[in-house]
Each structure stands twice: as structure tokens, then as C-alpha cells.
Amino acid sequence: MAKYDLTTKIGHYLDRHMVAPLLEFLLGNETYAHDDLMQAKYDLLSKTKMIDYTNQIYKEIHGLEEEDQNEPGYEERRGEVLQKFQQLSEESAPIMDIIQDPTVIQQLKQDKLANIQFLTENHNFQPEMLNSLYDLALFNYDIGNYSSAAEMLYHFRILSTDYDLNVSSLWGKLAAEILTQNWETAFEDLNRLKEMIEQRHFASHLQALQQRAWLIHWSLYVFFNHPKGRDGIVDLLFQPQYLNTIQTACPWVLRYLTTAVVVNKKRRNVIKDLIKVLHQEGNVYRDPITEFMECLNVNFDFEGAQQKLKECDEVIANDFFLVSLQEEFKENGRLFIFETYCRIHQCIDIHDVSQKLDMSAEAGEKWIVNLIRNARMDAKIDSSTVCLHGYRYYFALVAQPHVGCRILLSWVNNKAPFILKSLSVRALYPSDHPYLHPILRSVSKNWPTDGKVAESTTATSRATNQNPARWK
């Protein structure tokens, strides 16, 4: 599915260290030729200080197996990196001794100026030491020592009063936390960075647009790995300034926003806004995920939605950020199709619905029965056949007798008491029918002698807490 791969587009907004995991994912999926990906990985990391790692990649590309066979200039570059690291470590040794002392850290406060005065009076601290700490942190990041870099940048931000360096160090710390998969801290840093961007006065609107575009792309790592990420990405990207950034600079992010909305049952209220944006940007960007929502909510093309859902499965399986949501997206996509179909059809056939859900008749039957049993929709039973009318749905299942009785029994057990209106179950099945007997036993207390279910608007209102007129 190289056609829908976004690595190249997303990579322009990422630090080169953050692109490496994307290339590793593509190598595992064999999305592109192995040799091409290895060369791209080498070209990417050769500009970092990860000398040993890039040398291993070079040897693999050229089939070098001997220990003394290395990339040109390897020994010289390695020596320079080690020498520079030793130099920075010596220069930052005084400040490292201070920040690594637990007793000193416990005495620090929220006031940076007070901290600097305390350290100056008691530990011979000098402001120039912070520059050495910052340089060492960046060098650690560049050689791939991300955990140490994150810790140093944390202490730097506690003491530094330089606003620009604080912003820069927060970007670096966020990248380091992402690469060490420390999602809780990364989530906090992401929110801090967002606040700093919104409070900062940029020289031009273009600079603000660029900063927000970078934040959006970096946030994908956090939002699709943090427990609160699904709410977070919806909250962030639907803010006017970030939605404008997507439409102006990076419309492909709509794939991730659409996926977050589909798998987040709590945020169905934003579907109309999402559809509006997808419709506006349809000529600029579209893929099976965005087209799935358009087919379903704009064109009401259920056959097209079914086909797009199949394509979505392949797209998500080959997307670094979405691969963990593959099954969840498929399940929620089927639920979207089912709900939308039921809103515009009075009666549906279970076999027909199963086809639209890309399921066999038997699997579709079980899926619908489980859907109702788990109370994922409100419903009541009505008409002379086995029909279900939902609070936000109006649909009827025309199925085999045992299917209808099983659904009916499920609702009697899980939703009673509720109105059984004009139900002629006894006319459909003999009284000794094996499937009917449990149902009759469950509703026997409310079953009148004339075989019709008593209607009581007052009882309905108490049982459902809904206006009875809304159920008609």
C-alpha cells in the first residue's frame, strides 16, 4: 500500500531521529524495496552522531562481514565524537554534580531566580554552566542517548530563564520522551509546548503556522500511544487554529483525525464537523479512511462504504501510527454502517445487512445479536414480525425463527420492563415452541389473557425515562 504511505510527507515535520522508527516499520512491512529503505535509513542517520549504528547499516547494505571492514572515515568520525563527548562532559561536570545531588534538588523551588541565587550562594553555581548542560544534552540526544538527554533538559528548564532556549529544550525533551516511549511524560510535555506556542508572539503568521504544524505531527506519536490520546487529538485538532493549520499545510492529518473520531465512541458529536472538513478538503486530500466517512455520511453509499472499509483495513495495517487500531477501526466501522443503515431504512434483512458489513450471514447474525445483548443501542419490540425499534434507530430483523426469539429473549432479560406493543408472537409460533417458552415465561406477569400486550404510556415513560412520542 505504498500509494497511501505518508512517511515522506510526515517526515518533513519530524526530527530525523523520529523518522527512524517509521523506516523500521516500513522495513518490517516490506512496503518498499528492502535495499531502498536501508539506503534511506543510512542517508538519514549518517548526519547524526550515531556512528556505530550507521556503520552497521553501511556494512549490511554492502555485505561487509569482516570486523575491520567499515564505512569510509568511520574510525576518524568515531574518534571525533568520543573526543567531543569527553570535552562536553568535563565542561558540564560542575553543574552535573549539582543536579545529581538529591539533597540539592529537594531544596529547589518553583521560582527560577530564587533557585539560581540559592545555587550561586551555596554551590558556586554560575549561569554559564547552563550552556554547558544544554550542549551536553543535545550531544547525548544526537548520539542516541535519549534518556540522559531528557533528564538533562528537564534540569535545564528548571534553572534557565532564557525563553527561547526553554522552548527549544522543551522540543528536545519531548522528542527524547517519545523515543524512549515515556508516554505519560511526553503527554505532559506536549501540553506544555502547546501552551507556550499559543502564548508566544511570533514575528509572522507563517512562523506560528510552522510551529503548530510541527506540534501536530509530533503529537501523533503521543496521542496514539497514551490512554487519553483519543480525546486529546480530537480536542487539539478541532481547535480553529489547528484545524486551519491542517487545511493550509498538512491535509493528510485528516486521516488521523478521522480515525480518532471513528474509534472514539465518546466523540460522535463531532462527526458533522468532521464531514464538513472532509468535504471541503476532498479535492486536496483523500484516502480510503476519509472516503469511508464520505460514502457513509454524505452519499449514503453502503456498497461503497463496505468497499472502503476493506481498503481501510489495508491502509491502517501499513500505517505506523494506526496499526494498533486495525481491529478496533474495523469493528467501529461496521457499527457506523449498521447505525447509518438503520436510520434510513424501516426494515432490514439480516442477510442483506451482513453483506454490507462484509460478514457471512451466520457471523452477521451473531454480531447483531451481540450488539443488542450488550445494550449498545436502545430498542423495543414491535409489529407482527420480529422487529426492533431503537431510540435513535428504526429497524426490523427478518430472520429465521430461532434468531428472532433469541433477540427477543435477550431484550426481555436485559431491558425489561419495556413496552411490548401489538406483539403477536403466539400467532407466529405454537405455545410449545422450544424458543418461545422462555420468552413467555419472562413476560408472563404482564401478558394479558387476550394474547395482546397491555399498552401503558405512563409505564413506558417510567421504564424508559423517555417521552413516549419519541418512540413512535
Coordinates of C-alpha atoms in Angstrom, one line a residue:
M1 CA 0.0 0.0 0.0
A2 CA 2.8 2.4 -0.9
K3 CA 0.2 4.5 -2.6
Y4 CA -1.2 5.7 0.7
D5 CA 2.0 5.8 2.6
L6 CA 2.5 9.2 4.3
T7 CA 6.1 8.7 5.6
T8 CA 7.6 11.2 3.2
K9 CA 5.1 13.9 3.9
I10 CA 5.2 13.4 7.7
G11 CA 8.9 13.2 7.8
H12 CA 9.3 16.8 6.7
Y13 CA 7.9 17.8 10.1
L14 CA 9.9 15.5 12.3
D15 CA 13.4 15.4 13.7
R16 CA 15.5 12.9 11.8
H17 CA 15.8 10.7 14.9
M18 CA 12.0 10.4 15.0
V19 CA 11.9 9.3 11.3
A20 CA 14.0 6.2 12.0
P21 CA 11.1 4.3 13.7
L22 CA 9.0 5.0 10.7
L23 CA 11.6 3.5 8.4
E24 CA 11.9 0.4 10.6
F25 CA 8.2 -0.1 10.4
L26 CA 8.3 0.1 6.6
L27 CA 11.1 -2.4 6.6
G28 CA 9.1 -4.8 8.6
N29 CA 6.0 -4.4 6.4
E30 CA 8.1 -4.6 3.2
T31 CA 6.2 -1.6 1.8
Y32 CA 9.2 -0.6 -0.4
A33 CA 12.2 -2.5 -1.7
H34 CA 14.5 -3.5 1.2
D35 CA 17.7 -2.1 -0.3
D36 CA 16.0 1.3 -1.0
L37 CA 14.8 1.5 2.6
M38 CA 18.2 0.6 4.0
Q39 CA 19.8 3.3 1.9
A40 CA 17.3 5.8 3.0
K41 CA 17.9 4.9 6.6
Y42 CA 21.6 5.2 6.2
D43 CA 21.3 8.6 4.5
L44 CA 19.0 9.8 7.3
L45 CA 21.2 8.7 10.2
S46 CA 24.6 9.4 8.7
K47 CA 24.0 13.1 9.5
T48 CA 23.7 12.3 13.2
K49 CA 26.4 11.3 15.7
M50 CA 25.2 7.6 15.9
I51 CA 28.4 6.5 14.3
D52 CA 28.4 2.8 15.3
Y53 CA 24.8 2.3 14.2
T54 CA 25.2 4.0 10.8
N55 CA 28.3 1.9 10.3
Q56 CA 26.3 -1.3 10.9
I57 CA 23.8 -0.2 8.4
Y58 CA 26.5 0.6 5.8
K59 CA 28.0 -2.9 6.3
E60 CA 24.6 -4.5 5.8
I61 CA 24.0 -2.6 2.6
H62 CA 27.4 -3.5 1.1
G63 CA 27.5 -7.0 2.5
L64 CA 30.6 -6.4 4.7
E65 CA 31.1 -9.1 7.3
E66 CA 34.7 -8.6 8.5
E67 CA 35.2 -6.6 11.6
D68 CA 37.8 -4.4 10.0
Q69 CA 35.6 -3.6 7.1
N70 CA 33.8 -0.3 7.8
E71 CA 32.4 2.7 6.0
P72 CA 34.9 5.3 4.8
G73 CA 36.1 7.6 7.5
Y74 CA 34.5 5.5 10.3
E75 CA 37.4 5.5 12.7
E76 CA 38.1 9.2 12.3
R77 CA 34.5 10.2 12.8
R78 CA 34.1 7.9 15.8
G79 CA 37.2 9.4 17.4
E80 CA 35.9 12.9 16.9
V81 CA 32.6 12.0 18.5
L82 CA 34.2 10.4 21.5
Q83 CA 36.6 13.4 21.9
K84 CA 33.7 15.9 21.8
F85 CA 31.7 13.9 24.2
Q86 CA 34.6 13.8 26.7
Q87 CA 35.1 17.6 26.3
L88 CA 31.4 18.4 26.9
S89 CA 31.3 16.0 29.9
E90 CA 34.3 17.8 31.5
E91 CA 32.9 21.2 30.9
S92 CA 29.5 20.3 32.4
A93 CA 30.9 18.3 35.3
P94 CA 30.3 21.0 37.9
I95 CA 26.6 21.5 37.0
M96 CA 26.1 17.7 36.7
D97 CA 27.5 17.3 40.3
I98 CA 24.9 19.8 41.5
I99 CA 21.8 18.4 39.7
Q100 CA 22.7 14.8 40.6
D101 CA 22.7 15.6 44.3
P102 CA 19.3 14.6 45.7
T103 CA 19.6 17.0 48.7
V104 CA 20.1 20.0 46.4
I105 CA 17.2 19.0 44.1
Q106 CA 14.9 18.8 47.1
Q107 CA 15.7 22.4 48.1
L108 CA 14.8 23.9 44.7
K109 CA 11.6 25.8 44.4
Q110 CA 9.3 27.0 41.5
D111 CA 11.0 30.4 41.4
K112 CA 13.9 30.1 39.0
L113 CA 15.6 33.3 40.2
A114 CA 15.4 32.1 43.8
N115 CA 16.9 28.7 42.7
I116 CA 19.8 30.4 40.9
Q117 CA 20.5 32.6 43.9
F118 CA 20.4 29.6 46.2
L119 CA 22.8 27.6 44.0
T120 CA 25.1 30.6 43.5
E121 CA 25.4 31.2 47.2
N122 CA 25.7 27.6 48.3
H123 CA 27.2 25.6 45.4
N124 CA 29.3 28.0 43.4
F125 CA 26.8 28.0 40.5
Q126 CA 27.4 30.3 37.5
P127 CA 24.9 30.9 34.7
E128 CA 27.5 29.8 32.1
M129 CA 27.1 26.3 33.5
L130 CA 23.7 26.1 32.0
N131 CA 25.0 26.5 28.5
S132 CA 27.4 23.5 29.0
L133 CA 24.5 21.5 30.3
Y134 CA 22.4 22.3 27.3
D135 CA 25.2 21.4 24.9
L136 CA 25.8 18.1 26.6
A137 CA 22.1 17.3 26.5
L138 CA 21.9 18.0 22.7
F139 CA 25.0 15.9 22.1
N140 CA 23.6 13.0 24.1
Y141 CA 20.4 13.2 22.0
D142 CA 22.4 13.2 18.8
I143 CA 24.3 10.1 19.8
G144 CA 21.1 8.3 20.6
N145 CA 21.3 8.5 24.4
Y146 CA 17.7 9.8 24.7
S147 CA 17.0 9.1 28.4
S148 CA 20.1 11.1 29.6
A149 CA 19.2 13.9 27.2
A150 CA 15.6 14.1 28.6
E151 CA 16.9 14.2 32.2
M152 CA 19.4 16.9 31.4
L153 CA 16.9 19.0 29.6
Y154 CA 14.5 18.7 32.5
H155 CA 17.0 20.2 34.9
F156 CA 18.0 22.8 32.3
R157 CA 14.4 24.0 32.2
I158 CA 14.2 24.2 35.9
L159 CA 17.0 26.7 36.1
S160 CA 17.1 28.5 32.7
T161 CA 15.4 31.9 32.4
D162 CA 16.1 32.2 28.6
Y163 CA 12.7 31.9 27.0
D164 CA 14.0 30.8 23.5
L165 CA 16.2 28.2 25.0
N166 CA 13.4 27.0 27.2
V167 CA 11.2 26.5 24.2
S168 CA 14.0 24.7 22.3
S169 CA 14.8 22.5 25.2
L170 CA 11.1 21.5 25.6
W171 CA 11.0 20.4 21.9
G172 CA 14.1 18.4 22.5
K173 CA 12.8 16.9 25.7
L174 CA 9.5 15.9 24.0
A175 CA 11.4 14.2 21.2
A176 CA 13.6 12.3 23.8
E177 CA 10.5 11.2 25.8
I178 CA 8.8 10.0 22.6
L179 CA 11.9 8.0 21.5
T180 CA 12.1 6.4 25.0
Q181 CA 8.3 5.7 24.8
N182 CA 7.7 7.5 28.1
W183 CA 4.2 8.5 27.0
E184 CA 2.9 9.9 30.3
T185 CA 5.7 12.5 30.5
A186 CA 5.5 13.1 26.7
F187 CA 1.8 13.9 27.1
E188 CA 2.6 16.5 29.8
D189 CA 5.4 18.0 27.7
L190 CA 3.1 18.1 24.7
N191 CA 0.5 20.2 26.6
R192 CA 3.2 22.5 27.9
L193 CA 4.6 23.1 24.5
K194 CA 1.1 23.8 23.1
E195 CA 0.6 26.4 25.8
M196 CA 4.0 28.0 25.0
I197 CA 3.2 28.2 21.3
E198 CA -0.2 29.8 21.9
Q199 CA 1.2 32.3 24.4
R200 CA 4.2 33.3 22.2
H201 CA 4.1 36.3 19.9
F202 CA 5.6 35.3 16.6
A203 CA 7.1 37.7 14.1
S204 CA 4.7 36.4 11.4
H205 CA 1.7 34.2 10.9
L206 CA 3.9 31.8 8.9
Q207 CA 6.1 31.1 11.9
A208 CA 3.0 30.3 14.0
L209 CA 1.7 28.0 11.3
Q210 CA 5.0 26.2 11.1
Q211 CA 5.2 25.7 14.9
R212 CA 1.6 24.3 15.0
A213 CA 2.3 22.0 12.0
W214 CA 5.3 20.5 13.8
L215 CA 3.4 20.1 17.0
I216 CA 0.6 18.3 15.2
H217 CA 2.9 15.8 13.6
W218 CA 4.9 15.2 16.8
S219 CA 1.6 14.7 18.7
L220 CA 0.7 11.7 16.6
Y221 CA 3.3 9.6 18.5
V222 CA 1.8 10.6 21.8
F223 CA -1.9 10.6 21.0
F224 CA -1.9 7.1 19.5
N225 CA 0.0 5.6 22.5
H226 CA -1.3 7.5 25.5
P227 CA -4.6 6.3 27.2
K228 CA -6.1 9.8 26.9
G229 CA -4.8 10.3 23.4
R230 CA -8.0 9.7 21.5
D231 CA -9.7 12.5 23.4
G232 CA -6.6 14.6 23.2
I233 CA -6.2 14.5 19.4
V234 CA -9.8 15.4 18.8
D235 CA -9.6 18.3 21.3
L236 CA -6.5 19.6 19.8
L237 CA -7.2 19.3 16.1
F238 CA -10.7 20.7 16.2
Q239 CA -9.5 23.9 17.7
P240 CA -9.8 26.6 14.9
Q241 CA -6.1 27.5 14.8
Y242 CA -5.0 23.9 14.4
L243 CA -7.8 23.0 12.0
N244 CA -6.7 25.9 9.9
T245 CA -3.1 24.6 10.0
I246 CA -4.3 21.2 8.8
Q247 CA -6.2 22.7 5.9
T248 CA -3.4 25.1 5.0
A249 CA -0.2 23.0 5.5
C250 CA -0.9 19.3 6.1
P251 CA -4.3 18.0 5.0
W252 CA -3.1 14.4 5.3
V253 CA -3.5 14.7 9.0
L254 CA -7.3 14.3 8.3
R255 CA -6.6 10.6 8.1
Y256 CA -5.6 10.5 11.8
L257 CA -8.4 12.8 12.9
T258 CA -11.0 10.7 11.1
T259 CA -9.6 7.5 12.6
A260 CA -9.7 9.1 16.1
V261 CA -13.3 10.1 15.7
V262 CA -14.3 6.6 14.4
V263 CA -12.8 4.7 17.2
N264 CA -13.8 7.2 19.9
K265 CA -17.5 6.5 20.9
K266 CA -17.5 9.5 23.2
R267 CA -16.9 12.0 20.4
R268 CA -19.7 11.1 18.0
N269 CA -20.9 14.7 18.4
V270 CA -18.1 16.0 16.2
I271 CA -19.0 13.8 13.2
K272 CA -20.8 16.6 11.4
D273 CA -17.9 19.0 11.8
L274 CA -15.6 16.3 10.6
I275 CA -17.7 15.6 7.5
K276 CA -17.8 19.3 6.7
V277 CA -14.0 19.5 6.8
L278 CA -13.6 16.3 4.7
H279 CA -16.0 17.6 2.1
Q280 CA -14.1 20.9 1.9
E281 CA -10.7 19.3 1.6
G282 CA -11.8 16.4 -0.7
N283 CA -10.1 17.9 -3.7
V284 CA -6.8 18.3 -1.8
Y285 CA -6.5 15.1 0.1
R286 CA -8.5 11.8 0.3
D287 CA -7.8 8.2 1.2
P288 CA -9.9 5.2 1.9
I289 CA -10.4 6.3 5.6
T290 CA -11.7 9.8 4.7
E291 CA -13.7 8.3 1.7
F292 CA -15.3 5.8 4.0
M293 CA -16.9 8.6 6.1
E294 CA -18.0 10.4 3.0
C295 CA -19.6 7.4 1.5
L296 CA -21.5 6.7 4.7
N297 CA -22.5 10.2 5.9
V298 CA -22.7 12.2 2.6
N299 CA -23.6 9.8 -0.2
F300 CA -25.2 7.1 1.9
D301 CA -23.5 4.6 -0.4
F302 CA -23.4 1.5 1.7
E303 CA -21.8 -0.7 -1.0
G304 CA -19.1 2.0 -1.4
A305 CA -18.6 2.2 2.3
Q306 CA -18.2 -1.6 2.5
Q307 CA -15.5 -1.5 -0.1
K308 CA -13.8 1.5 1.5
L309 CA -13.8 -0.3 4.9
K310 CA -11.9 -3.2 3.3
E311 CA -9.3 -0.7 1.9
C312 CA -9.1 1.0 5.3
D313 CA -8.0 -2.3 6.8
E314 CA -5.0 -2.4 4.5
V315 CA -4.2 1.3 4.9
I316 CA -4.3 1.0 8.7
A317 CA -2.2 -2.1 8.7
N318 CA 0.5 -0.2 6.9
D319 CA 0.4 3.0 8.9
F320 CA 2.9 3.3 11.7
F321 CA 0.6 5.3 14.0
L322 CA -2.7 3.4 13.3
V323 CA -1.6 -0.2 13.1
S324 CA -2.7 -0.9 16.7
L325 CA -6.2 0.3 15.9
Q326 CA -6.8 -2.1 13.0
E327 CA -9.4 -4.4 14.6
E328 CA -11.0 -1.6 16.6
F329 CA -11.5 0.5 13.5
K330 CA -13.0 -2.4 11.6
E331 CA -15.4 -3.1 14.4
N332 CA -16.5 0.6 14.8
G333 CA -16.7 1.0 11.0
R334 CA -19.2 -1.9 10.9
L335 CA -21.1 -0.2 13.7
F336 CA -21.2 3.0 11.7
I337 CA -22.5 1.2 8.7
F338 CA -25.2 -0.6 10.7
E339 CA -26.3 2.6 12.6
T340 CA -26.5 4.7 9.4
Y341 CA -28.3 2.0 7.5
C342 CA -30.9 1.6 10.3
R343 CA -31.5 5.3 10.4
I344 CA -32.8 5.5 6.9
H345 CA -34.4 2.1 6.5
Q346 CA -37.6 1.0 8.2
C347 CA -37.0 -2.8 7.7
I348 CA -33.7 -4.6 7.0
D349 CA -32.9 -8.2 6.2
I350 CA -30.2 -9.7 8.3
H351 CA -28.6 -11.4 5.3
D352 CA -28.5 -8.1 3.4
V353 CA -27.0 -6.3 6.4
S354 CA -24.4 -9.0 6.8
Q355 CA -23.3 -8.4 3.2
K356 CA -23.0 -4.7 3.8
L357 CA -20.9 -5.4 6.9
D358 CA -18.6 -7.7 4.8
M359 CA -19.6 -10.7 7.0
S360 CA -21.2 -14.1 6.4
A361 CA -24.9 -14.5 7.3
E362 CA -24.0 -16.5 10.4
A363 CA -21.3 -14.1 11.5
G364 CA -23.6 -11.1 10.8
E365 CA -26.4 -12.7 12.8
K366 CA -24.1 -13.3 15.8
W367 CA -22.7 -9.8 15.5
I368 CA -26.1 -8.1 15.6
V369 CA -27.4 -10.3 18.4
N370 CA -24.3 -9.5 20.5
L371 CA -24.6 -5.8 19.6
I372 CA -28.1 -5.8 21.1
R373 CA -27.3 -8.0 24.0
N374 CA -24.5 -5.8 25.1
A375 CA -27.0 -2.8 25.2
R376 CA -25.1 -0.8 22.7
M377 CA -28.4 0.6 21.5
D378 CA -31.8 1.2 23.0
A379 CA -34.7 -0.7 21.4
K380 CA -38.1 -2.2 21.8
I381 CA -40.1 -4.9 20.1
D382 CA -42.9 -4.0 17.8
S383 CA -45.2 -5.2 14.9
S384 CA -46.3 -8.7 13.9
T385 CA -42.9 -9.9 13.0
V386 CA -39.7 -9.9 14.9
C387 CA -38.9 -6.2 14.7
L388 CA -36.8 -3.9 16.8
H389 CA -37.3 -0.1 17.1
G390 CA -34.5 1.8 18.6
Y391 CA -34.4 5.1 20.3
R392 CA -32.3 6.6 17.5
Y393 CA -32.9 3.8 15.1
Y394 CA -35.9 2.2 13.3
F395 CA -35.2 -1.2 12.0
A396 CA -36.6 -4.7 11.8
L397 CA -34.8 -8.0 11.6
V398 CA -36.4 -10.5 9.2
A399 CA -34.6 -13.8 10.2
Q400 CA -35.2 -17.4 11.0
P401 CA -37.5 -18.1 13.9
H402 CA -34.7 -19.1 16.3
V403 CA -32.9 -15.8 15.6
G404 CA -35.9 -13.6 16.3
C405 CA -36.7 -15.5 19.5
R406 CA -33.1 -15.2 20.7
I407 CA -33.1 -11.5 20.1
L408 CA -36.4 -11.1 21.8
L409 CA -35.3 -13.1 24.8
S410 CA -32.2 -11.1 25.1
W411 CA -34.2 -7.8 25.3
V412 CA -36.8 -9.3 27.7
N413 CA -33.9 -10.3 30.0
N414 CA -31.8 -7.2 29.7
K415 CA -34.2 -4.4 29.1
A416 CA -37.4 -5.4 30.9
P417 CA -39.7 -3.7 31.8
F418 CA -40.5 -2.1 28.5
I419 CA -43.4 -1.8 26.2
L420 CA -44.4 -4.9 24.1
K421 CA -46.7 -3.3 21.7
S422 CA -49.1 -5.2 19.3
L423 CA -46.9 -8.3 19.6
S424 CA -48.3 -11.4 18.0
V425 CA -45.6 -13.9 18.9
R426 CA -48.2 -16.6 19.8
A427 CA -49.6 -16.2 16.3
L428 CA -46.1 -16.8 14.8
Y429 CA -45.1 -19.8 16.9
P430 CA -47.1 -22.6 18.7
S431 CA -47.1 -22.2 22.5
D432 CA -45.0 -25.3 23.0
H433 CA -42.2 -23.9 20.6
P434 CA -38.8 -24.5 22.3
Y435 CA -37.6 -21.0 21.5
L436 CA -40.8 -19.3 22.6
H437 CA -41.3 -20.9 26.0
P438 CA -38.5 -18.9 27.8
I439 CA -39.9 -15.6 26.4
L440 CA -43.4 -16.4 27.5
R441 CA -42.1 -17.3 31.0
S442 CA -40.2 -14.0 31.2
V443 CA -43.1 -11.8 30.3
S444 CA -45.9 -13.9 31.8
K445 CA -46.6 -11.3 34.6
N446 CA -47.5 -8.6 32.0
W447 CA -49.2 -10.9 29.5
P448 CA -53.0 -10.3 29.2
T449 CA -55.4 -13.2 28.8
D450 CA -56.4 -12.0 25.3
G451 CA -52.9 -12.5 24.0
K452 CA -52.1 -8.8 23.4
V453 CA -49.7 -6.8 25.4
A454 CA -51.2 -4.1 27.5
E455 CA -50.2 -0.6 26.5
S456 CA -49.4 2.0 29.1
T457 CA -47.9 5.3 28.2
T458 CA -47.3 6.1 31.8
A459 CA -45.5 2.8 32.4
T460 CA -43.4 3.4 29.3
S461 CA -42.3 6.8 30.5
R462 CA -41.2 5.4 33.9
A463 CA -39.4 2.4 32.4
T464 CA -37.5 4.3 29.7
N465 CA -37.3 7.8 31.0
Q466 CA -38.1 9.0 27.5
N467 CA -41.0 10.8 26.0
P468 CA -43.3 8.1 24.6
A469 CA -43.8 10.2 21.5
R470 CA -40.2 9.7 20.6
W471 CA -40.6 6.0 20.3
K472 CA -43.4 6.2 17.7

